mmCIF file of C-alpha atoms in Angstrom:
data_model
loop_
_atom_site.group_PDB
_atom_site.id
_atom_site.type_symbol
_atom_site.label_atom_id
_atom_site.label_comp_id
_atom_site.label_asym_id
_atom_site.label_seq_id
_atom_site.Cartn_x
_atom_site.Cartn_y
_atom_site.Cartn_z
ATOM 1 C CA MET A 1 153.408 118.825 64.938
ATOM 2 C CA GLU A 2 151.764 121.661 66.783
ATOM 3 C CA LYS A 3 148.079 122.385 66.905
ATOM 4 C CA SER A 4 147.090 125.817 65.858
ATOM 5 C CA PRO A 5 145.125 127.842 68.403
ATOM 6 C CA GLN A 6 142.179 127.742 65.996
ATOM 7 C CA THR A 7 142.028 123.898 66.029
ATOM 8 C CA GLY A 8 141.971 123.758 69.875
ATOM 9 C CA ILE A 9 139.101 126.216 70.103
ATOM 10 C CA GLN A 10 137.101 124.346 67.459
ATOM 11 C CA GLY A 11 137.663 121.061 69.305
ATOM 12 C CA ARG A 12 136.429 122.547 72.585
ATOM 13 C CA ALA A 13 133.406 124.070 70.861
ATOM 14 C CA LYS A 14 132.480 120.685 69.356
ATOM 15 C CA PHE A 15 132.886 119.041 72.760
ATOM 16 C CA ILE A 16 130.690 121.668 74.485
ATOM 17 C CA ILE A 17 128.007 121.481 71.774
ATOM 18 C CA GLY A 18 127.995 117.677 71.938
ATOM 19 C CA GLY A 19 127.669 117.799 75.730
ATOM 20 C CA LEU A 20 124.786 120.268 75.548
ATOM 21 C CA LEU A 21 122.970 118.072 73.006
ATOM 22 C CA ILE A 22 123.320 115.027 75.255
ATOM 23 C CA LEU A 23 122.117 117.042 78.270
ATOM 24 C CA ALA A 24 119.096 118.331 76.302
ATOM 25 C CA ALA A 25 118.229 114.774 75.218
ATOM 26 C CA VAL A 26 118.385 113.508 78.813
ATOM 27 C CA ILE A 27 116.186 116.371 80.058
ATOM 28 C CA TYR A 28 113.670 115.703 77.268
ATOM 29 C CA LEU A 29 113.509 111.992 78.151
ATOM 30 C CA ILE A 30 112.979 112.727 81.836
ATOM 31 C CA ILE A 31 110.186 115.217 81.158
ATOM 32 C CA SER A 32 108.403 113.006 78.638
ATOM 33 C CA ALA A 33 108.600 109.943 80.911
ATOM 34 C CA THR A 34 107.269 111.930 83.870
ATOM 35 C CA GLN A 35 104.314 113.275 81.897
ATOM 36 C CA ALA A 36 103.466 109.846 80.458
ATOM 37 C CA ASN A 37 103.297 108.284 83.928
ATOM 38 C CA ALA A 38 101.541 111.188 85.655
ATOM 39 C CA GLU A 39 98.560 110.310 87.800
ATOM 40 C CA TYR A 40 95.982 112.939 88.527
ATOM 41 C CA PHE A 41 94.459 112.987 92.019
ATOM 42 C CA MET A 42 90.772 113.748 91.773
ATOM 43 C CA THR A 43 87.595 113.626 93.824
ATOM 44 C CA VAL A 44 84.508 111.661 92.824
ATOM 45 C CA ASN A 45 82.698 114.910 91.908
ATOM 46 C CA GLU A 46 85.547 115.926 89.581
ATOM 47 C CA ILE A 47 85.409 112.544 87.844
ATOM 48 C CA ASP A 48 81.652 112.891 87.452
ATOM 49 C CA SER A 49 81.859 116.412 86.033
ATOM 50 C CA LYS A 50 84.654 115.691 83.545
ATOM 51 C CA GLY A 51 83.257 112.319 82.470
ATOM 52 C CA ASN A 52 84.431 111.043 79.087
ATOM 53 C CA THR A 53 87.417 113.397 78.896
ATOM 54 C CA LEU A 54 89.139 111.220 81.525
ATOM 55 C CA VAL A 55 88.504 107.820 79.927
ATOM 56 C CA GLY A 56 91.694 105.769 79.752
ATOM 57 C CA ARG A 57 93.871 108.228 81.693
ATOM 58 C CA SER A 58 95.834 107.134 84.730
ATOM 59 C CA LEU A 59 94.063 108.618 87.755
ATOM 60 C CA ARG A 60 94.115 108.522 91.533
ATOM 61 C CA ILE A 61 90.809 109.006 93.342
ATOM 62 C CA SER A 62 89.813 109.263 96.976
ATOM 63 C CA GLY A 63 86.386 108.581 98.456
ATOM 64 C CA ALA A 64 84.439 106.915 101.239
ATOM 65 C CA VAL A 65 83.629 103.207 100.873
ATOM 66 C CA VAL A 66 79.887 102.532 100.848
ATOM 67 C CA GLY A 67 79.796 99.260 102.799
ATOM 68 C CA THR A 68 76.445 98.035 101.479
ATOM 69 C CA THR A 69 77.834 97.928 97.927
ATOM 70 C CA ILE A 70 80.837 95.673 98.618
ATOM 71 C CA GLN A 71 80.721 92.486 96.526
ATOM 72 C CA TYR A 72 83.597 90.012 96.427
ATOM 73 C CA ASP A 73 83.950 86.748 94.514
ATOM 74 C CA PRO A 74 86.781 84.695 96.091
ATOM 75 C CA GLN A 75 87.001 82.393 93.045
ATOM 76 C CA SER A 76 87.754 85.145 90.512
ATOM 77 C CA MET A 77 89.133 87.552 93.156
ATOM 78 C CA ASN A 78 86.868 90.209 91.643
ATOM 79 C CA LEU A 79 85.962 93.020 94.045
ATOM 80 C CA THR A 80 83.336 95.675 93.345
ATOM 81 C CA PHE A 81 82.224 98.535 95.588
ATOM 82 C CA ASP A 82 81.129 102.160 95.444
ATOM 83 C CA ILE A 83 82.923 105.181 96.830
ATOM 84 C CA ALA A 84 81.103 108.382 97.752
ATOM 85 C CA HIS A 85 82.455 111.877 97.232
ATOM 86 C CA VAL A 86 84.666 113.302 99.967
ATOM 87 C CA PRO A 87 86.148 116.812 99.643
ATOM 88 C CA GLY A 88 89.781 116.870 98.595
ATOM 89 C CA ASP A 89 90.544 120.041 100.541
ATOM 90 C CA ASN A 90 91.854 119.638 104.092
ATOM 91 C CA ALA A 91 90.175 122.877 105.191
ATOM 92 C CA ALA A 92 86.779 121.572 104.023
ATOM 93 C CA ILE A 93 87.391 118.309 105.900
ATOM 94 C CA GLU A 94 88.216 120.210 109.094
ATOM 95 C CA MET A 95 85.106 122.387 108.678
ATOM 96 C CA GLY A 96 83.086 119.178 108.249
ATOM 97 C CA GLY A 97 84.155 117.951 111.691
ATOM 98 C CA GLY A 98 87.242 115.926 110.791
ATOM 99 C CA LEU A 99 87.841 113.006 108.470
ATOM 100 C CA ALA A 100 85.839 110.380 110.384
ATOM 101 C CA LYS A 101 82.730 112.579 110.414
ATOM 102 C CA VAL A 102 83.182 113.550 106.739
ATOM 103 C CA LEU A 103 83.495 109.878 105.729
ATOM 104 C CA HIS A 104 80.370 108.983 107.734
ATOM 105 C CA THR A 105 78.395 111.849 106.202
ATOM 106 C CA ALA A 106 79.511 110.898 102.686
ATOM 107 C CA VAL A 107 78.343 107.308 103.083
ATOM 108 C CA THR A 108 75.001 108.104 104.726
ATOM 109 C CA ASP A 109 74.044 110.914 102.301
ATOM 110 C CA PRO A 110 72.135 109.308 99.386
ATOM 111 C CA THR A 111 72.522 112.465 97.282
ATOM 112 C CA ARG A 112 76.328 112.256 97.232
ATOM 113 C CA THR A 113 77.989 111.445 93.925
ATOM 114 C CA ARG A 114 79.210 107.847 93.830
ATOM 115 C CA LEU A 115 81.587 105.928 91.620
ATOM 116 C CA VAL A 116 81.728 102.162 91.048
ATOM 117 C CA ILE A 117 85.186 100.672 91.631
ATOM 118 C CA VAL A 118 86.284 97.311 90.215
ATOM 119 C CA TYR A 119 89.465 95.745 91.570
ATOM 120 C CA ASN A 120 90.923 92.333 90.797
ATOM 121 C CA GLY A 121 92.897 90.950 93.714
ATOM 122 C CA PRO A 122 92.553 89.690 97.263
ATOM 123 C CA ARG A 123 89.989 91.420 99.455
ATOM 124 C CA PRO A 124 91.805 93.844 101.782
ATOM 125 C CA ASP A 125 91.191 93.427 105.510
ATOM 126 C CA LEU A 126 90.459 97.150 105.935
ATOM 127 C CA LEU A 127 87.703 97.177 103.309
ATOM 128 C CA ARG A 128 84.627 98.182 105.292
ATOM 129 C CA ASP A 129 81.915 100.786 105.485
ATOM 130 C CA GLU A 130 83.174 104.365 105.856
ATOM 131 C CA ALA A 131 86.816 103.500 105.180
ATOM 132 C CA GLN A 132 88.734 106.012 103.092
ATOM 133 C CA ALA A 133 89.693 104.444 99.765
ATOM 134 C CA ILE A 134 92.479 105.798 97.600
ATOM 135 C CA VAL A 135 92.430 103.997 94.270
ATOM 136 C CA THR A 136 94.780 104.236 91.321
ATOM 137 C CA GLY A 137 93.697 103.075 87.894
ATOM 138 C CA HIS A 138 91.672 104.306 84.938
ATOM 139 C CA LEU A 139 88.112 105.253 84.085
ATOM 140 C CA GLY A 140 86.443 102.969 81.560
ATOM 141 C CA GLU A 141 84.091 104.069 78.799
ATOM 142 C CA ASP A 142 81.304 102.420 80.809
ATOM 143 C CA GLY A 143 81.813 104.927 83.662
ATOM 144 C CA ILE A 144 83.336 102.298 85.957
ATOM 145 C CA PHE A 145 86.722 102.925 87.571
ATOM 146 C CA TYR A 146 89.098 99.982 87.105
ATOM 147 C CA ALA A 147 91.600 100.032 89.962
ATOM 148 C CA ASP A 148 95.145 98.728 89.685
ATOM 149 C CA GLU A 149 96.043 99.723 93.253
ATOM 150 C CA LEU A 150 93.832 100.006 96.301
ATOM 151 C CA LEU A 151 94.796 101.726 99.553
ATOM 152 C CA LEU A 152 92.366 101.780 102.467
ATOM 153 C CA LYS A 153 92.405 103.711 105.715
ATOM 154 C CA CYS A 154 90.137 102.576 108.514
ATOM 155 C CA PRO A 155 87.888 105.374 109.847
ATOM 156 C CA THR A 156 88.447 104.387 113.481
ATOM 157 C CA LYS A 157 92.021 105.643 113.152
ATOM 158 C CA TYR A 158 90.631 109.164 112.773
ATOM 159 C CA GLN A 159 88.320 109.192 115.775
ATOM 160 C CA GLU A 160 89.875 110.900 118.732
ATOM 161 C CA ALA A 161 90.369 108.591 121.673
ATOM 162 C CA VAL A 162 89.127 110.591 124.637
ATOM 163 C CA PRO A 163 90.041 109.022 127.980
ATOM 164 C CA SER A 164 87.018 108.371 130.204
ATOM 165 C CA GLN A 165 88.567 110.599 132.905
ATOM 166 C CA ALA A 166 88.359 113.595 130.574
ATOM 167 C CA VAL A 167 84.709 112.902 129.832
ATOM 168 C CA ASP A 168 83.724 112.209 133.442
ATOM 169 C CA GLY A 169 85.810 115.070 134.822
ATOM 170 C CA ASN A 170 87.723 112.716 137.164
#
């Protein structure tokens, strides 16, 4: 029994259409999964200005740790501290004198916008005044940021180490 040329073309067309449908479904799943897990990187000022529109969304925020606000309960492993606004633009950080100076200014300026962070876990060794905190989590209806992940960068890593010979001229 021979296939007619018409049957072969119809079979290929069905195969191509089926393949395109599967490809479209895979692309749709990838896009929808990516959007559902998207984290928005924001500054403290942006969080403050957008307020309730961000409640419950997965966010990533950067700011300067205000050392005097650090409270840790070793029994419950509950950590609370404030972060002060730091510009998110590298050019603004450079104009401010570098990251170490910008972090120091943010912490010592009482007019800077601040955000309360709550994290449940062990107290990180690098948690100290003027450290850069990058926190991932969500904003609660109470205006508190509940962190799932906490990354800290020590400010001393950003201060330029100038050899004493360069300073003394020797």
